[in-house]
Coordinates of C-alpha atoms in Angstrom, one line a residue:
Chain L
S13 CA 34.0 135.5 43.2
Q14 CA 36.5 137.5 45.4
T15 CA 38.7 140.2 43.9
I16 CA 41.3 142.4 45.4
H17 CA 42.1 145.9 44.2
Q18 CA 45.2 147.8 45.0
W19 CA 46.3 151.3 43.8
P20 CA 48.2 153.1 42.5
A21 CA 50.4 150.7 40.4
T22 CA 53.4 152.9 40.6
L23 CA 54.4 155.9 42.6
V24 CA 57.4 158.1 42.7
Q25 CA 57.6 160.4 45.9
P26 CA 60.2 162.7 47.3
V27 CA 61.8 162.0 50.7
G28 CA 59.8 163.5 53.5
S29 CA 56.4 163.4 51.6
P30 CA 53.4 161.5 52.9
L31 CA 52.1 158.2 51.6
S32 CA 48.7 156.6 51.3
L33 CA 48.2 153.2 49.6
E34 CA 44.7 151.7 49.4
C35 CA 43.5 148.1 49.1
T36 CA 39.9 146.9 48.8
V37 CA 38.5 143.4 48.6
E38 CA 35.2 142.5 47.0
G39 CA 33.1 139.4 47.2
T40 CA 33.8 138.4 50.8
S41 CA 33.2 139.7 54.3
N42 CA 35.4 139.9 57.3
P43 CA 38.6 139.0 55.5
N44 CA 42.0 138.9 57.1
L45 CA 44.1 141.7 55.4
Y46 CA 47.9 142.0 55.1
W47 CA 50.5 144.5 53.9
Y48 CA 53.7 143.1 52.6
R49 CA 56.8 144.9 51.3
Q50 CA 59.3 143.3 48.9
A51 CA 62.6 145.0 48.5
A52 CA 64.4 144.6 45.1
G53 CA 65.5 141.0 44.8
R54 CA 64.3 140.1 48.2
G55 CA 61.5 138.0 49.7
L56 CA 58.3 139.3 51.2
Q57 CA 58.3 141.0 54.6
L58 CA 55.0 141.2 56.5
L59 CA 54.4 144.7 57.7
F60 CA 50.9 144.7 59.1
Y61 CA 47.9 142.5 59.4
S62 CA 44.3 143.0 60.4
V63 CA 41.7 140.5 61.5
G64 CA 38.8 143.0 61.7
I65 CA 37.9 146.7 61.5
G66 CA 40.1 148.9 63.6
Q67 CA 42.3 145.9 64.5
I68 CA 45.9 146.4 63.3
S69 CA 48.9 144.3 64.2
S70 CA 52.4 145.6 63.4
E71 CA 55.1 143.1 62.6
V72 CA 58.0 145.4 62.0
P73 CA 58.5 148.8 63.8
Q74 CA 59.1 151.4 61.2
N75 CA 58.1 154.6 59.5
L76 CA 54.7 153.2 58.4
S77 CA 51.3 152.7 59.8
A78 CA 48.1 150.9 58.7
S79 CA 44.4 151.4 59.2
R80 CA 41.3 149.5 58.4
P81 CA 38.4 151.9 58.4
Q82 CA 35.9 149.5 56.8
D83 CA 35.6 145.8 56.6
R84 CA 37.1 145.4 53.2
Q85 CA 39.4 148.4 53.1
F86 CA 43.1 148.4 54.3
I87 CA 45.2 151.5 54.0
L88 CA 49.1 151.8 54.4
S89 CA 50.3 155.3 55.3
S90 CA 53.4 157.2 56.1
K91 CA 53.8 160.8 57.4
K92 CA 57.3 161.3 56.0
L93 CA 58.9 158.8 53.6
L94 CA 62.4 157.7 53.8
L95 CA 64.6 156.4 51.0
S96 CA 64.5 153.0 52.6
D97 CA 60.7 152.9 52.1
S98 CA 61.2 152.1 48.4
G99 CA 60.0 148.8 47.4
F100 CA 57.1 146.7 46.1
Y101 CA 54.0 146.9 48.4
L102 CA 51.6 144.1 48.3
C103 CA 48.2 143.8 49.8
A104 CA 46.7 140.4 50.4
W105 CA 43.6 138.8 51.8
S106 CA 42.7 135.4 53.3
G107 CA 39.6 133.9 54.7
D108 CA 39.5 133.7 58.5
W109 CA 37.6 130.4 58.2
D110 CA 40.2 128.4 56.3
S111 CA 43.7 127.5 56.3
G112 CA 44.4 128.4 52.6
G113 CA 46.9 130.7 51.2
Y114 CA 46.6 134.4 50.5
T115 CA 45.5 136.1 47.4
F116 CA 47.6 139.1 46.5
G117 CA 46.7 142.4 44.8
S118 CA 48.7 143.6 41.9
G119 CA 51.1 145.6 44.0
T120 CA 52.4 149.2 44.1
R121 CA 55.9 150.0 43.1
L122 CA 57.0 152.8 45.3
T123 CA 60.3 154.8 44.5
V124 CA 61.3 157.3 47.1
V125 CA 63.7 159.9 45.5
Chain P
Q151 CA 68.2 131.6 61.6
K152 CA 65.7 132.5 59.0
E153 CA 62.2 130.9 59.6
V154 CA 61.7 129.7 55.9
E155 CA 64.8 129.2 53.9
Q156 CA 65.3 128.6 50.1
N157 CA 68.2 128.5 47.7
S158 CA 68.2 131.8 45.9
G159 CA 69.4 130.2 42.6
P160 CA 69.2 130.9 39.8
L161 CA 68.3 127.3 39.0
S162 CA 68.9 126.8 35.4
V163 CA 67.1 123.9 33.7
P164 CA 66.8 122.9 30.0
E165 CA 63.3 123.0 28.4
G166 CA 61.5 119.6 29.0
A167 CA 63.6 118.7 32.1
I168 CA 62.4 118.6 35.8
A169 CA 63.0 121.5 38.0
S170 CA 63.5 120.7 41.7
L171 CA 63.0 123.4 44.3
N172 CA 63.6 122.9 48.0
C173 CA 62.5 124.8 51.2
T174 CA 63.1 124.2 54.9
Y175 CA 61.2 125.8 57.7
S176 CA 62.0 126.2 61.4
D177 CA 58.5 126.2 63.1
R178 CA 57.7 122.6 63.9
G179 CA 54.1 123.5 64.6
S180 CA 53.5 124.7 61.0
Q181 CA 50.5 123.1 59.4
S182 CA 50.0 124.6 56.0
F183 CA 52.5 125.0 53.1
F184 CA 52.3 126.9 49.9
W185 CA 54.2 127.5 46.7
Y186 CA 53.8 130.8 44.9
R187 CA 55.1 131.8 41.5
Q188 CA 56.2 135.3 40.9
Y189 CA 57.1 136.8 37.5
S190 CA 59.4 139.7 37.4
G191 CA 57.5 142.9 38.4
K192 CA 54.3 141.0 39.2
S193 CA 52.6 139.9 42.4
P194 CA 52.8 136.3 43.7
E195 CA 50.4 133.7 42.4
L196 CA 49.5 130.7 44.4
I197 CA 50.2 127.5 42.5
M198 CA 50.3 124.8 45.1
S199 CA 49.2 124.1 48.7
I200 CA 50.0 121.0 50.7
Y201 CA 48.9 120.2 54.3
S202 CA 49.8 116.6 55.0
N203 CA 53.0 114.4 54.5
G204 CA 53.6 113.0 51.1
D205 CA 53.1 114.2 47.5
K206 CA 50.5 116.3 46.0
E207 CA 50.2 116.6 42.2
D208 CA 48.5 119.2 40.1
G209 CA 49.3 119.2 36.4
R210 CA 53.0 119.5 35.9
F211 CA 53.6 120.5 39.5
T212 CA 54.2 118.2 42.4
A213 CA 54.6 119.4 46.0
Q214 CA 56.2 117.2 48.6
L215 CA 56.0 117.6 52.3
N216 CA 58.0 115.9 55.1
K217 CA 57.0 117.4 58.4
A218 CA 59.5 115.3 60.4
S219 CA 62.4 116.8 58.4
Q220 CA 60.7 120.2 58.2
Y221 CA 61.1 120.1 54.5
V222 CA 58.9 120.9 51.6
S223 CA 59.7 120.8 47.9
L224 CA 58.3 121.6 44.5
L225 CA 58.9 119.6 41.3
I226 CA 58.1 121.1 37.9
R227 CA 58.0 118.4 35.2
D228 CA 58.4 119.2 31.5
S229 CA 59.7 122.6 32.3
Q230 CA 58.7 125.4 29.8
P231 CA 60.3 128.8 29.2
S232 CA 57.0 130.2 30.6
D233 CA 58.0 128.6 33.9
S234 CA 60.9 131.0 34.3
A235 CA 60.0 132.9 37.4
T236 CA 60.8 133.2 41.1
Y237 CA 59.2 130.5 43.2
L238 CA 58.4 131.5 46.8
C239 CA 57.8 128.9 49.6
A240 CA 55.4 130.1 52.3
V241 CA 54.5 128.5 55.6
K242 CA 51.5 129.2 57.8
S243 CA 52.0 128.9 61.5
G244 CA 48.4 128.8 62.6
A245 CA 48.9 131.6 65.0
A246 CA 46.6 134.6 65.3
G247 CA 45.9 136.2 61.9
N248 CA 46.9 133.0 60.0
K249 CA 50.2 134.7 59.0
L250 CA 52.2 133.4 56.1
T251 CA 56.0 133.5 56.4
F252 CA 57.8 133.5 53.1
G253 CA 61.2 132.3 52.0
G254 CA 63.5 134.5 49.9
G255 CA 62.5 132.7 46.7
T256 CA 64.3 130.6 44.2
R257 CA 64.8 132.0 40.7
V258 CA 64.2 129.5 38.0
L259 CA 65.4 130.0 34.4
V260 CA 64.2 127.5 31.7
K261 CA 66.4 127.6 28.7
P262 CA 64.9 126.5 25.3

């Protein structure tokens, strides 16, 4: 069966510090991968998605970047965090071959102080 | 205009009653529709998917889709306190990457 791992679960970082969040998927190949952010009390905002290694599409211009160095690995990064980067970051995957919904990782709660 | 709209709630229902959640979407070409449940501090969990007009039932949940009206709903029968959560409506456009667009969610409170 397929599983998705996301870490760390919580993170407190000072303004101006770098960020690296990692997500890996097991039990499938060539998944579509997604990074979402959820601000407190808000809906999910799609940040990046990837349909293959090295293929990244950005949905919202901002202080973040994403990379997919391996088929089942998706990384979200920032060189310098802003206070507005605080939120709940969710990685998700879906099969390219079906029209089904996404499966989400457990999320990372990021607080920028 | 938001692409997927939901009433933010909270929707307060007594235990054992039916909770009715609504969602409208703007992309007429949308083909796939989903309901997620999100408990506070947790990640969303897929509870229902629907692809064609009409009703789809799964246990205490019924999803209803009307593509002509661009409307999808979720009914929760015999509501339990454990159903208290935020319910997210999501719509897939079929465009590159099979992107899901989410509504802002409806918070449901089931009171014993």
